[in-house]
Amino acid sequence: MKNVRKATVYGAIWGMLMLLTFAGCNASAQKADEAMQAYHAVLMNEMPFYSVNGGENYLLNRYDRSVEGYTVWRTERFAVIDMDGDGIPEVVLALTTGFDGAFEVLHYEDGKVYGFSHPYRGMLELTADGTYVASGGASESVFLKAASINKDVYTTETLAYSTSSVQDINDISYYIGDKKVSKDDYDVFTTNLWDKMNKNAAVWYEFTDADIASVFPSARTGNGVQEATLPNVTDNSPAEAVSREASEAEQEETPPIKSETYTGEALIAMQAFKTALLNETAFYDTHKEKDFKISELECLDNIDDQPLKLSRFAVADMDGDGIPEVVFDFGSPYCSSHILYCEDGKVYGLHSVHYICDLSDDGTTKQTYNTTGNEFIYFKTESINKNRYHEEKIASAFLDRFETGEWVYYINEAAVPKKDFDELLVKHYENQVVWHDFTEENINFVFP
């Protein structure tokens, strides 16, 4: 997460636009401004973008880029970069599922925003001029530069790459451009390239309203800049219609719940959760039957056995009794999620069956136990007390890679058509809860 900077001023992006204007590049500056206006609308879920890879229009808060759409991505950070050097900026989104990542390059053209998908290891160490590294393993890496981007095609220039033989992974070949070179020449070239990339690293911003407003200043009120009329992008597909309706409903909702809105037992619970999450008080872990402080919880990464840090938390009334619960995790499917429950002022810690990817406000959870993104199980919270977290399995989906190569869907234990499965999910996932990064600042904001 290096190079994540808190955006507090207009920044270099709008400075670049001003320089273009003063240099007499009024046409380019106008197009760049139109692009920034459209990007802002996309980031704020006011306008969909067209996924070139997926072949559909999506609102960002409903964007889902996996096979058959069952890995839900959330945007974690963003960068504004003129990737192909044409004077019109692109926006690069860093997406995460909590245990996996991806990138999406947004490109503006003729009043519409287009998205190009890249896997997590397909756009590493991004620079301000659109150079980056794609990696397929220790001996498989390629240095790329975005060459040109239009609404149909995203093309790159290969600067250098290394690749191993299919017969022998230790037999590695090295290339600068398309010319085969010695390892020494390759090392000299890439060392110099790394040095340039490090000095020109992209500036990443947190995906927050504050940072979005700072990077896109014309979107802010009272700054003397008139908002441009945003392009009208429509799509009549059922998926887009559902997304649009959901987005409109979200925009009509009240602002995020503040501390003072909690009263009675709910307020007592929220205050108890806060002290537990800040490591000031212990909670009783019903699984291990002993008191723990947050700092004592541990989860080891399945790959290198290194301890993971707490990743995120969410607040939801999972059992519908009017008193909220807290869900938090380590950001890894190899660690089950933790649920904090409060009774009589005391906090109890319970565990979900698997890792909770997503959570709706009616207590429906989507869970998984691997990083492949090819199997998900959906549970509905039935009841929670200090001794037990009871959830019922309501649906599941998995990719049958060995026989048909297609997704298979179940409601309860009965195989069903995708249409029936989707209808069930729409019913339970109309409102997903907000996940917060596990930081002291966020804890103090969310809890009274």
mmCIF file with all atom_site columns, C-alpha atoms in Angstrom, residues 136-342:
data_model
loop_
_atom_site.group_PDB
_atom_site.id
_atom_site.type_symbol
_atom_site.label_atom_id
_atom_site.label_alt_id
_atom_site.label_comp_id
_atom_site.label_asym_id
_atom_site.label_entity_id
_atom_site.label_seq_id
_atom_site.pdbx_PDB_ins_code
_atom_site.Cartn_x
_atom_site.Cartn_y
_atom_site.Cartn_z
_atom_site.occupancy
_atom_site.B_iso_or_equiv
_atom_site.pdbx_formal_charge
_atom_site.auth_seq_id
_atom_site.auth_comp_id
_atom_site.auth_asym_id
_atom_site.auth_atom_id
_atom_site.pdbx_PDB_model_num
ATOM 1   C CA . GLY A 1 136 ? 3.282   -14.720 -13.265 1.00 0.00 ? 136 GLY A CA 1
ATOM 2   C CA . GLY A 1 137 ? 5.798   -15.959 -10.701 1.00 0.00 ? 137 GLY A CA 1
ATOM 3   C CA . ALA A 1 138 ? 9.409   -15.602 -9.636  1.00 0.00 ? 138 ALA A CA 1
ATOM 4   C CA . SER A 1 139 ? 10.805  -16.164 -13.135 1.00 0.00 ? 139 SER A CA 1
ATOM 5   C CA . GLU A 1 140 ? 7.850   -14.819 -15.128 1.00 0.00 ? 140 GLU A CA 1
ATOM 6   C CA . SER A 1 141 ? 7.659   -11.043 -15.201 1.00 0.00 ? 141 SER A CA 1
ATOM 7   C CA . VAL A 1 142 ? 7.155   -8.351  -17.818 1.00 0.00 ? 142 VAL A CA 1
ATOM 8   C CA . PHE A 1 143 ? 7.651   -4.574  -17.760 1.00 0.00 ? 143 PHE A CA 1
ATOM 9   C CA . LEU A 1 144 ? 4.861   -2.878  -19.701 1.00 0.00 ? 144 LEU A CA 1
ATOM 10  C CA . LYS A 1 145 ? 3.980   0.640   -20.814 1.00 0.00 ? 145 LYS A CA 1
ATOM 11  C CA . ALA A 1 146 ? 0.440   1.563   -21.839 1.00 0.00 ? 146 ALA A CA 1
ATOM 12  C CA . ALA A 1 147 ? 0.754   2.467   -25.529 1.00 0.00 ? 147 ALA A CA 1
ATOM 13  C CA . SER A 1 148 ? -2.775  3.460   -26.549 1.00 0.00 ? 148 SER A CA 1
ATOM 14  C CA . ILE A 1 149 ? -6.265  3.159   -25.142 1.00 0.00 ? 149 ILE A CA 1
ATOM 15  C CA . ASN A 1 150 ? -9.565  3.551   -26.938 1.00 0.00 ? 150 ASN A CA 1
ATOM 16  C CA . LYS A 1 151 ? -13.080 2.324   -26.251 1.00 0.00 ? 151 LYS A CA 1
ATOM 17  C CA . ASP A 1 152 ? -12.360 -1.039  -27.883 1.00 0.00 ? 152 ASP A CA 1
ATOM 18  C CA . VAL A 1 153 ? -8.709  -1.881  -27.239 1.00 0.00 ? 153 VAL A CA 1
ATOM 19  C CA . TYR A 1 154 ? -6.105  -1.428  -24.523 1.00 0.00 ? 154 TYR A CA 1
ATOM 20  C CA . THR A 1 155 ? -2.615  -1.928  -26.001 1.00 0.00 ? 155 THR A CA 1
ATOM 21  C CA . THR A 1 156 ? 0.775   -2.016  -24.314 1.00 0.00 ? 156 THR A CA 1
ATOM 22  C CA . GLU A 1 157 ? 4.436   -1.799  -25.240 1.00 0.00 ? 157 GLU A CA 1
ATOM 23  C CA . THR A 1 158 ? 6.658   -4.535  -23.807 1.00 0.00 ? 158 THR A CA 1
ATOM 24  C CA . LEU A 1 159 ? 9.809   -2.948  -22.385 1.00 0.00 ? 159 LEU A CA 1
ATOM 25  C CA . ALA A 1 160 ? 11.427  -6.106  -21.018 1.00 0.00 ? 160 ALA A CA 1
ATOM 26  C CA . TYR A 1 161 ? 10.485  -9.549  -19.776 1.00 0.00 ? 161 TYR A CA 1
ATOM 27  C CA . SER A 1 162 ? 11.794  -12.838 -18.472 1.00 0.00 ? 162 SER A CA 1
ATOM 28  C CA . THR A 1 163 ? 10.249  -16.264 -18.996 1.00 0.00 ? 163 THR A CA 1
ATOM 29  C CA . SER A 1 164 ? 11.112  -19.825 -18.064 1.00 0.00 ? 164 SER A CA 1
ATOM 30  C CA . SER A 1 165 ? 11.082  -22.926 -20.244 1.00 0.00 ? 165 SER A CA 1
ATOM 31  C CA . VAL A 1 166 ? 8.080   -25.227 -20.081 1.00 0.00 ? 166 VAL A CA 1
ATOM 32  C CA . GLN A 1 167 ? 10.427  -28.203 -19.745 1.00 0.00 ? 167 GLN A CA 1
ATOM 33  C CA . ASP A 1 168 ? 12.665  -26.641 -17.093 1.00 0.00 ? 168 ASP A CA 1
ATOM 34  C CA . ILE A 1 169 ? 11.560  -23.734 -14.914 1.00 0.00 ? 169 ILE A CA 1
ATOM 35  C CA . ASN A 1 170 ? 15.189  -22.987 -14.098 1.00 0.00 ? 170 ASN A CA 1
ATOM 36  C CA . ASP A 1 171 ? 15.934  -22.374 -17.785 1.00 0.00 ? 171 ASP A CA 1
ATOM 37  C CA . ILE A 1 172 ? 15.119  -18.654 -17.956 1.00 0.00 ? 172 ILE A CA 1
ATOM 38  C CA . SER A 1 173 ? 15.292  -16.438 -21.036 1.00 0.00 ? 173 SER A CA 1
ATOM 39  C CA . TYR A 1 174 ? 15.603  -12.642 -20.893 1.00 0.00 ? 174 TYR A CA 1
ATOM 40  C CA . TYR A 1 175 ? 14.380  -10.028 -23.365 1.00 0.00 ? 175 TYR A CA 1
ATOM 41  C CA . ILE A 1 176 ? 14.625  -6.269  -23.811 1.00 0.00 ? 176 ILE A CA 1
ATOM 42  C CA . GLY A 1 177 ? 11.748  -5.378  -26.082 1.00 0.00 ? 177 GLY A CA 1
ATOM 43  C CA . ASP A 1 178 ? 11.576  -8.380  -28.410 1.00 0.00 ? 178 ASP A CA 1
ATOM 44  C CA . LYS A 1 179 ? 15.362  -8.937  -28.445 1.00 0.00 ? 179 LYS A CA 1
ATOM 45  C CA . LYS A 1 180 ? 16.823  -11.823 -26.455 1.00 0.00 ? 180 LYS A CA 1
ATOM 46  C CA . VAL A 1 181 ? 19.679  -10.661 -24.217 1.00 0.00 ? 181 VAL A CA 1
ATOM 47  C CA . SER A 1 182 ? 21.999  -11.993 -21.530 1.00 0.00 ? 182 SER A CA 1
ATOM 48  C CA . LYS A 1 183 ? 20.954  -11.984 -17.899 1.00 0.00 ? 183 LYS A CA 1
ATOM 49  C CA . ASP A 1 184 ? 23.584  -9.334  -17.149 1.00 0.00 ? 184 ASP A CA 1
ATOM 50  C CA . ASP A 1 185 ? 22.226  -6.979  -19.824 1.00 0.00 ? 185 ASP A CA 1
ATOM 51  C CA . TYR A 1 186 ? 18.689  -7.636  -18.624 1.00 0.00 ? 186 TYR A CA 1
ATOM 52  C CA . ASP A 1 187 ? 19.651  -6.909  -15.012 1.00 0.00 ? 187 ASP A CA 1
ATOM 53  C CA . VAL A 1 188 ? 21.324  -3.607  -15.957 1.00 0.00 ? 188 VAL A CA 1
ATOM 54  C CA . PHE A 1 189 ? 18.312  -2.523  -18.020 1.00 0.00 ? 189 PHE A CA 1
ATOM 55  C CA . THR A 1 190 ? 15.689  -3.470  -15.445 1.00 0.00 ? 190 THR A CA 1
ATOM 56  C CA . THR A 1 191 ? 17.710  -2.004  -12.544 1.00 0.00 ? 191 THR A CA 1
ATOM 57  C CA . ASN A 1 192 ? 17.747  1.351   -14.341 1.00 0.00 ? 192 ASN A CA 1
ATOM 58  C CA . LEU A 1 193 ? 14.061  0.939   -15.177 1.00 0.00 ? 193 LEU A CA 1
ATOM 59  C CA . TRP A 1 194 ? 13.190  0.168   -11.564 1.00 0.00 ? 194 TRP A CA 1
ATOM 60  C CA . ASP A 1 195 ? 15.080  3.292   -10.480 1.00 0.00 ? 195 ASP A CA 1
ATOM 61  C CA . LYS A 1 196 ? 13.056  5.455   -12.887 1.00 0.00 ? 196 LYS A CA 1
ATOM 62  C CA . MET A 1 197 ? 9.800   3.794   -11.835 1.00 0.00 ? 197 MET A CA 1
ATOM 63  C CA . ASN A 1 198 ? 10.480  4.331   -8.144  1.00 0.00 ? 198 ASN A CA 1
ATOM 64  C CA . LYS A 1 199 ? 11.132  8.022   -8.752  1.00 0.00 ? 199 LYS A CA 1
ATOM 65  C CA . ASN A 1 200 ? 7.951   8.355   -10.785 1.00 0.00 ? 200 ASN A CA 1
ATOM 66  C CA . ALA A 1 201 ? 5.576   6.203   -8.744  1.00 0.00 ? 201 ALA A CA 1
ATOM 67  C CA . ALA A 1 202 ? 1.853   6.815   -9.122  1.00 0.00 ? 202 ALA A CA 1
ATOM 68  C CA . VAL A 1 203 ? 0.063   8.703   -6.371  1.00 0.00 ? 203 VAL A CA 1
ATOM 69  C CA . TRP A 1 204 ? -2.689  6.582   -4.861  1.00 0.00 ? 204 TRP A CA 1
ATOM 70  C CA . TYR A 1 205 ? -5.641  8.052   -3.005  1.00 0.00 ? 205 TYR A CA 1
ATOM 71  C CA . GLU A 1 206 ? -7.928  6.345   -0.543  1.00 0.00 ? 206 GLU A CA 1
ATOM 72  C CA . PHE A 1 207 ? -11.377 5.628   -1.930  1.00 0.00 ? 207 PHE A CA 1
ATOM 73  C CA . THR A 1 208 ? -13.185 8.037   0.380   1.00 0.00 ? 208 THR A CA 1
ATOM 74  C CA . ASP A 1 209 ? -15.574 10.907  -0.277  1.00 0.00 ? 209 ASP A CA 1
ATOM 75  C CA . ALA A 1 210 ? -12.961 13.327  1.069   1.00 0.00 ? 210 ALA A CA 1
ATOM 76  C CA . ASP A 1 211 ? -10.231 12.184  -1.303  1.00 0.00 ? 211 ASP A CA 1
ATOM 77  C CA . ILE A 1 212 ? -12.594 12.017  -4.267  1.00 0.00 ? 212 ILE A CA 1
ATOM 78  C CA . ALA A 1 213 ? -13.745 15.589  -3.581  1.00 0.00 ? 213 ALA A CA 1
ATOM 79  C CA . SER A 1 214 ? -10.137 16.773  -3.310  1.00 0.00 ? 214 SER A CA 1
ATOM 80  C CA . VAL A 1 215 ? -8.957  15.130  -6.514  1.00 0.00 ? 215 VAL A CA 1
ATOM 81  C CA . PHE A 1 216 ? -12.077 16.196  -8.432  1.00 0.00 ? 216 PHE A CA 1
ATOM 82  C CA . PRO A 1 217 ? -12.491 19.764  -7.111  1.00 0.00 ? 217 PRO A CA 1
ATOM 83  C CA . SER A 1 218 ? -15.205 20.790  -9.565  1.00 0.00 ? 218 SER A CA 1
ATOM 84  C CA . ALA A 1 219 ? -17.492 18.326  -7.822  1.00 0.00 ? 219 ALA A CA 1
ATOM 85  C CA . ARG A 1 220 ? -17.287 20.263  -4.579  1.00 0.00 ? 220 ARG A CA 1
ATOM 86  C CA . THR A 1 221 ? -19.815 22.947  -3.720  1.00 0.00 ? 221 THR A CA 1
ATOM 87  C CA . GLY A 1 222 ? -18.869 26.564  -3.213  1.00 0.00 ? 222 GLY A CA 1
ATOM 88  C CA . ASN A 1 223 ? -15.613 26.506  -5.162  1.00 0.00 ? 223 ASN A CA 1
ATOM 89  C CA . GLY A 1 224 ? -16.762 28.687  -8.014  1.00 0.00 ? 224 GLY A CA 1
ATOM 90  C CA . VAL A 1 225 ? -16.547 25.930  -10.619 1.00 0.00 ? 225 VAL A CA 1
ATOM 91  C CA . GLN A 1 226 ? -19.686 25.049  -12.501 1.00 0.00 ? 226 GLN A CA 1
ATOM 92  C CA . GLU A 1 227 ? -20.340 21.356  -12.979 1.00 0.00 ? 227 GLU A CA 1
ATOM 93  C CA . ALA A 1 228 ? -20.506 20.144  -16.549 1.00 0.00 ? 228 ALA A CA 1
ATOM 94  C CA . THR A 1 229 ? -23.546 18.242  -17.740 1.00 0.00 ? 229 THR A CA 1
ATOM 95  C CA . LEU A 1 230 ? -22.610 14.597  -17.473 1.00 0.00 ? 230 LEU A CA 1
ATOM 96  C CA . PRO A 1 231 ? -23.040 12.231  -20.402 1.00 0.00 ? 231 PRO A CA 1
ATOM 97  C CA . ASN A 1 232 ? -26.213 10.177  -20.353 1.00 0.00 ? 232 ASN A CA 1
ATOM 98  C CA . VAL A 1 233 ? -25.245 6.505   -20.453 1.00 0.00 ? 233 VAL A CA 1
ATOM 99  C CA . THR A 1 234 ? -28.103 4.033   -20.453 1.00 0.00 ? 234 THR A CA 1
ATOM 100 C CA . ASP A 1 235 ? -28.479 0.306   -20.555 1.00 0.00 ? 235 ASP A CA 1
ATOM 101 C CA . ASN A 1 236 ? -31.676 -1.669  -20.659 1.00 0.00 ? 236 ASN A CA 1
ATOM 102 C CA . SER A 1 237 ? -30.228 -4.971  -19.464 1.00 0.00 ? 237 SER A CA 1
ATOM 103 C CA . PRO A 1 238 ? -31.932 -6.483  -16.390 1.00 0.00 ? 238 PRO A CA 1
ATOM 104 C CA . ALA A 1 239 ? -28.669 -6.468  -14.438 1.00 0.00 ? 239 ALA A CA 1
ATOM 105 C CA . GLU A 1 240 ? -28.153 -2.767  -15.106 1.00 0.00 ? 240 GLU A CA 1
ATOM 106 C CA . ALA A 1 241 ? -31.753 -1.961  -14.226 1.00 0.00 ? 241 ALA A CA 1
ATOM 107 C CA . VAL A 1 242 ? -31.357 -3.638  -10.841 1.00 0.00 ? 242 VAL A CA 1
ATOM 108 C CA . SER A 1 243 ? -28.066 -1.790  -10.280 1.00 0.00 ? 243 SER A CA 1
ATOM 109 C CA . ARG A 1 244 ? -29.587 1.554   -11.199 1.00 0.00 ? 244 ARG A CA 1
ATOM 110 C CA . GLU A 1 245 ? -32.599 1.090   -8.934  1.00 0.00 ? 245 GLU A CA 1
ATOM 111 C CA . ALA A 1 246 ? -30.367 0.048   -6.056  1.00 0.00 ? 246 ALA A CA 1
ATOM 112 C CA . SER A 1 247 ? -28.098 3.040   -6.589  1.00 0.00 ? 247 SER A CA 1
ATOM 113 C CA . GLU A 1 248 ? -31.043 5.458   -6.651  1.00 0.00 ? 248 GLU A CA 1
ATOM 114 C CA . ALA A 1 249 ? -32.340 3.963   -3.433  1.00 0.00 ? 249 ALA A CA 1
ATOM 115 C CA . GLU A 1 250 ? -28.917 4.328   -1.813  1.00 0.00 ? 250 GLU A CA 1
ATOM 116 C CA . GLN A 1 251 ? -28.716 7.982   -2.815  1.00 0.00 ? 251 GLN A CA 1
ATOM 117 C CA . GLU A 1 252 ? -32.056 8.610   -1.075  1.00 0.00 ? 252 GLU A CA 1
ATOM 118 C CA . GLU A 1 253 ? -30.844 7.097   2.174   1.00 0.00 ? 253 GLU A CA 1
ATOM 119 C CA . THR A 1 254 ? -29.883 9.238   5.146   1.00 0.00 ? 254 THR A CA 1
ATOM 120 C CA . PRO A 1 255 ? -26.195 9.954   5.860   1.00 0.00 ? 255 PRO A CA 1
ATOM 121 C CA . PRO A 1 256 ? -24.116 7.321   7.698   1.00 0.00 ? 256 PRO A CA 1
ATOM 122 C CA . ILE A 1 257 ? -25.414 6.496   11.174  1.00 0.00 ? 257 ILE A CA 1
ATOM 123 C CA . LYS A 1 258 ? -23.795 8.654   13.836  1.00 0.00 ? 258 LYS A CA 1
ATOM 124 C CA . SER A 1 259 ? -23.192 7.701   17.434  1.00 0.00 ? 259 SER A CA 1
ATOM 125 C CA . GLU A 1 260 ? -26.032 9.802   18.864  1.00 0.00 ? 260 GLU A CA 1
ATOM 126 C CA . THR A 1 261 ? -28.670 7.794   16.981  1.00 0.00 ? 261 THR A CA 1
ATOM 127 C CA . TYR A 1 262 ? -28.081 4.772   19.235  1.00 0.00 ? 262 TYR A CA 1
ATOM 128 C CA . THR A 1 263 ? -30.107 4.571   22.440  1.00 0.00 ? 263 THR A CA 1
ATOM 129 C CA . GLY A 1 264 ? -30.814 2.099   25.212  1.00 0.00 ? 264 GLY A CA 1
ATOM 130 C CA . GLU A 1 265 ? -29.308 -1.362  24.867  1.00 0.00 ? 265 GLU A CA 1
ATOM 131 C CA . ALA A 1 266 ? -28.017 -0.581  21.380  1.00 0.00 ? 266 ALA A CA 1
ATOM 132 C CA . LEU A 1 267 ? -25.988 2.337   22.729  1.00 0.00 ? 267 LEU A CA 1
ATOM 133 C CA . ILE A 1 268 ? -24.628 0.215   25.580  1.00 0.00 ? 268 ILE A CA 1
ATOM 134 C CA . ALA A 1 269 ? -23.570 -2.438  23.074  1.00 0.00 ? 269 ALA A CA 1
ATOM 135 C CA . MET A 1 270 ? -21.887 0.056   20.752  1.00 0.00 ? 270 MET A CA 1
ATOM 136 C CA . GLN A 1 271 ? -19.923 1.589   23.627  1.00 0.00 ? 271 GLN A CA 1
ATOM 137 C CA . ALA A 1 272 ? -18.833 -1.866  24.800  1.00 0.00 ? 272 ALA A CA 1
ATOM 138 C CA . PHE A 1 273 ? -17.775 -2.830  21.277  1.00 0.00 ? 273 PHE A CA 1
ATOM 139 C CA . LYS A 1 274 ? -15.703 0.333   21.001  1.00 0.00 ? 274 LYS A CA 1
ATOM 140 C CA . THR A 1 275 ? -13.615 -0.362  24.081  1.00 0.00 ? 275 THR A CA 1
ATOM 141 C CA . ALA A 1 276 ? -13.090 -3.961  22.976  1.00 0.00 ? 276 ALA A CA 1
ATOM 142 C CA . LEU A 1 277 ? -12.005 -2.973  19.461  1.00 0.00 ? 277 LEU A CA 1
ATOM 143 C CA . LEU A 1 278 ? -9.645  -0.326  20.859  1.00 0.00 ? 278 LEU A CA 1
ATOM 144 C CA . ASN A 1 279 ? -8.037  -3.053  23.006  1.00 0.00 ? 279 ASN A CA 1
ATOM 145 C CA . GLU A 1 280 ? -9.105  -1.332  26.240  1.00 0.00 ? 280 GLU A CA 1
ATOM 146 C CA . THR A 1 281 ? -11.284 -4.187  27.483  1.00 0.00 ? 281 THR A CA 1
ATOM 147 C CA . ALA A 1 282 ? -11.403 -7.949  26.924  1.00 0.00 ? 282 ALA A CA 1
ATOM 148 C CA . PHE A 1 283 ? -14.219 -9.997  25.447  1.00 0.00 ? 283 PHE A CA 1
ATOM 149 C CA . TYR A 1 284 ? -15.152 -13.609 26.129  1.00 0.00 ? 284 TYR A CA 1
ATOM 150 C CA . ASP A 1 285 ? -14.368 -15.960 23.231  1.00 0.00 ? 285 ASP A CA 1
ATOM 151 C CA . THR A 1 286 ? -17.065 -18.650 23.350  1.00 0.00 ? 286 THR A CA 1
ATOM 152 C CA . HIS A 1 287 ? -15.047 -20.963 21.088  1.00 0.00 ? 287 HIS A CA 1
ATOM 153 C CA . LYS A 1 288 ? -11.904 -20.987 23.240  1.00 0.00 ? 288 LYS A CA 1
ATOM 154 C CA . GLU A 1 289 ? -13.823 -20.342 26.476  1.00 0.00 ? 289 GLU A CA 1
ATOM 155 C CA . LYS A 1 290 ? -11.554 -17.602 27.787  1.00 0.00 ? 290 LYS A CA 1
ATOM 156 C CA . ASP A 1 291 ? -11.190 -13.836 27.781  1.00 0.00 ? 291 ASP A CA 1
ATOM 157 C CA . PHE A 1 292 ? -9.210  -12.214 24.990  1.00 0.00 ? 292 PHE A CA 1
ATOM 158 C CA . LYS A 1 293 ? -8.126  -8.741  24.063  1.00 0.00 ? 293 LYS A CA 1
ATOM 159 C CA . ILE A 1 294 ? -8.176  -7.786  20.398  1.00 0.00 ? 294 ILE A CA 1
ATOM 160 C CA . SER A 1 295 ? -4.383  -7.574  20.333  1.00 0.00 ? 295 SER A CA 1
ATOM 161 C CA . GLU A 1 296 ? -4.147  -11.230 21.396  1.00 0.00 ? 296 GLU A CA 1
ATOM 162 C CA . LEU A 1 297 ? -6.077  -12.565 18.408  1.00 0.00 ? 297 LEU A CA 1
ATOM 163 C CA . GLU A 1 298 ? -3.919  -14.219 15.791  1.00 0.00 ? 298 GLU A CA 1
ATOM 164 C CA . CYS A 1 299 ? -4.318  -15.623 12.320  1.00 0.00 ? 299 CYS A CA 1
ATOM 165 C CA . LEU A 1 300 ? -1.457  -17.043 10.268  1.00 0.00 ? 300 LEU A CA 1
ATOM 166 C CA . ASP A 1 301 ? -1.293  -16.624 6.516   1.00 0.00 ? 301 ASP A CA 1
ATOM 167 C CA . ASN A 1 302 ? -1.725  -19.990 4.826   1.00 0.00 ? 302 ASN A CA 1
ATOM 168 C CA . ILE A 1 303 ? 1.131   -19.307 2.388   1.00 0.00 ? 303 ILE A CA 1
ATOM 169 C CA . ASP A 1 304 ? 4.046   -18.127 4.532   1.00 0.00 ? 304 ASP A CA 1
ATOM 170 C CA . ASP A 1 305 ? 2.724   -18.655 8.080   1.00 0.00 ? 305 ASP A CA 1
ATOM 171 C CA . GLN A 1 306 ? 3.192   -14.975 8.893   1.00 0.00 ? 306 GLN A CA 1
ATOM 172 C CA . PRO A 1 307 ? 0.725   -13.368 11.328  1.00 0.00 ? 307 PRO A CA 1
ATOM 173 C CA . LEU A 1 308 ? -1.930  -11.242 9.668   1.00 0.00 ? 308 LEU A CA 1
ATOM 174 C CA . LYS A 1 309 ? -3.203  -7.925  10.991  1.00 0.00 ? 309 LYS A CA 1
ATOM 175 C CA . LEU A 1 310 ? -6.863  -7.202  11.586  1.00 0.00 ? 310 LEU A CA 1
ATOM 176 C CA . SER A 1 311 ? -8.236  -5.972  8.274   1.00 0.00 ? 311 SER A CA 1
ATOM 177 C CA . ARG A 1 312 ? -11.780 -4.581  8.497   1.00 0.00 ? 312 ARG A CA 1
ATOM 178 C CA . PHE A 1 313 ? -15.025 -4.427  10.491  1.00 0.00 ? 313 PHE A CA 1
ATOM 179 C CA . ALA A 1 314 ? -18.727 -3.842  9.904   1.00 0.00 ? 314 ALA A CA 1
ATOM 180 C CA . VAL A 1 315 ? -21.733 -3.121  12.119  1.00 0.00 ? 315 VAL A CA 1
ATOM 181 C CA . ALA A 1 316 ? -25.078 -4.836  11.483  1.00 0.00 ? 316 ALA A CA 1
ATOM 182 C CA . ASP A 1 317 ? -28.085 -6.039  13.434  1.00 0.00 ? 317 ASP A CA 1
ATOM 183 C CA . MET A 1 318 ? -27.556 -9.587  12.227  1.00 0.00 ? 318 MET A CA 1
ATOM 184 C CA . ASP A 1 319 ? -30.379 -11.267 14.135  1.00 0.00 ? 319 ASP A CA 1
ATOM 185 C CA . GLY A 1 320 ? -32.905 -8.423  13.871  1.00 0.00 ? 320 GLY A CA 1
ATOM 186 C CA . ASP A 1 321 ? -33.369 -7.887  17.615  1.00 0.00 ? 321 ASP A CA 1
ATOM 187 C CA . GLY A 1 322 ? -32.628 -4.156  17.485  1.00 0.00 ? 322 GLY A CA 1
ATOM 188 C CA . ILE A 1 323 ? -29.135 -4.499  19.003  1.00 0.00 ? 323 ILE A CA 1
ATOM 189 C CA . PRO A 1 324 ? -26.195 -4.386  16.581  1.00 0.00 ? 324 PRO A CA 1
ATOM 190 C CA . GLU A 1 325 ? -23.377 -6.890  16.262  1.00 0.00 ? 325 GLU A CA 1
ATOM 191 C CA . VAL A 1 326 ? -19.854 -6.304  14.949  1.00 0.00 ? 326 VAL A CA 1
ATOM 192 C CA . VAL A 1 327 ? -18.148 -8.497  12.352  1.00 0.00 ? 327 VAL A CA 1
ATOM 193 C CA . PHE A 1 328 ? -14.370 -8.254  11.856  1.00 0.00 ? 328 PHE A CA 1
ATOM 194 C CA . ASP A 1 329 ? -11.686 -10.318 10.158  1.00 0.00 ? 329 ASP A CA 1
ATOM 195 C CA . PHE A 1 330 ? -8.064  -10.649 9.090   1.00 0.00 ? 330 PHE A CA 1
ATOM 196 C CA . GLY A 1 331 ? -8.757  -10.294 5.375   1.00 0.00 ? 331 GLY A CA 1
ATOM 197 C CA . SER A 1 332 ? -7.972  -13.943 4.652   1.00 0.00 ? 332 SER A CA 1
ATOM 198 C CA . PRO A 1 333 ? -10.319 -16.815 3.709   1.00 0.00 ? 333 PRO A CA 1
ATOM 199 C CA . TYR A 1 334 ? -8.108  -19.113 5.763   1.00 0.00 ? 334 TYR A CA 1
ATOM 200 C CA . CYS A 1 335 ? -9.356  -17.390 8.932   1.00 0.00 ? 335 CYS A CA 1
ATOM 201 C CA . SER A 1 336 ? -13.008 -17.474 9.928   1.00 0.00 ? 336 SER A CA 1
ATOM 202 C CA . SER A 1 337 ? -14.633 -14.141 10.685  1.00 0.00 ? 337 SER A CA 1
ATOM 203 C CA . HIS A 1 338 ? -15.275 -12.979 14.252  1.00 0.00 ? 338 HIS A CA 1
ATOM 204 C CA . ILE A 1 339 ? -18.627 -11.713 15.505  1.00 0.00 ? 339 ILE A CA 1
ATOM 205 C CA . LEU A 1 340 ? -18.960 -9.582  18.619  1.00 0.00 ? 340 LEU A CA 1
ATOM 206 C CA . TYR A 1 341 ? -22.245 -9.844  20.515  1.00 0.00 ? 341 TYR A CA 1
ATOM 207 C CA . CYS A 1 342 ? -23.214 -7.840  23.609  1.00 0.00 ? 342 CYS A CA 1
#
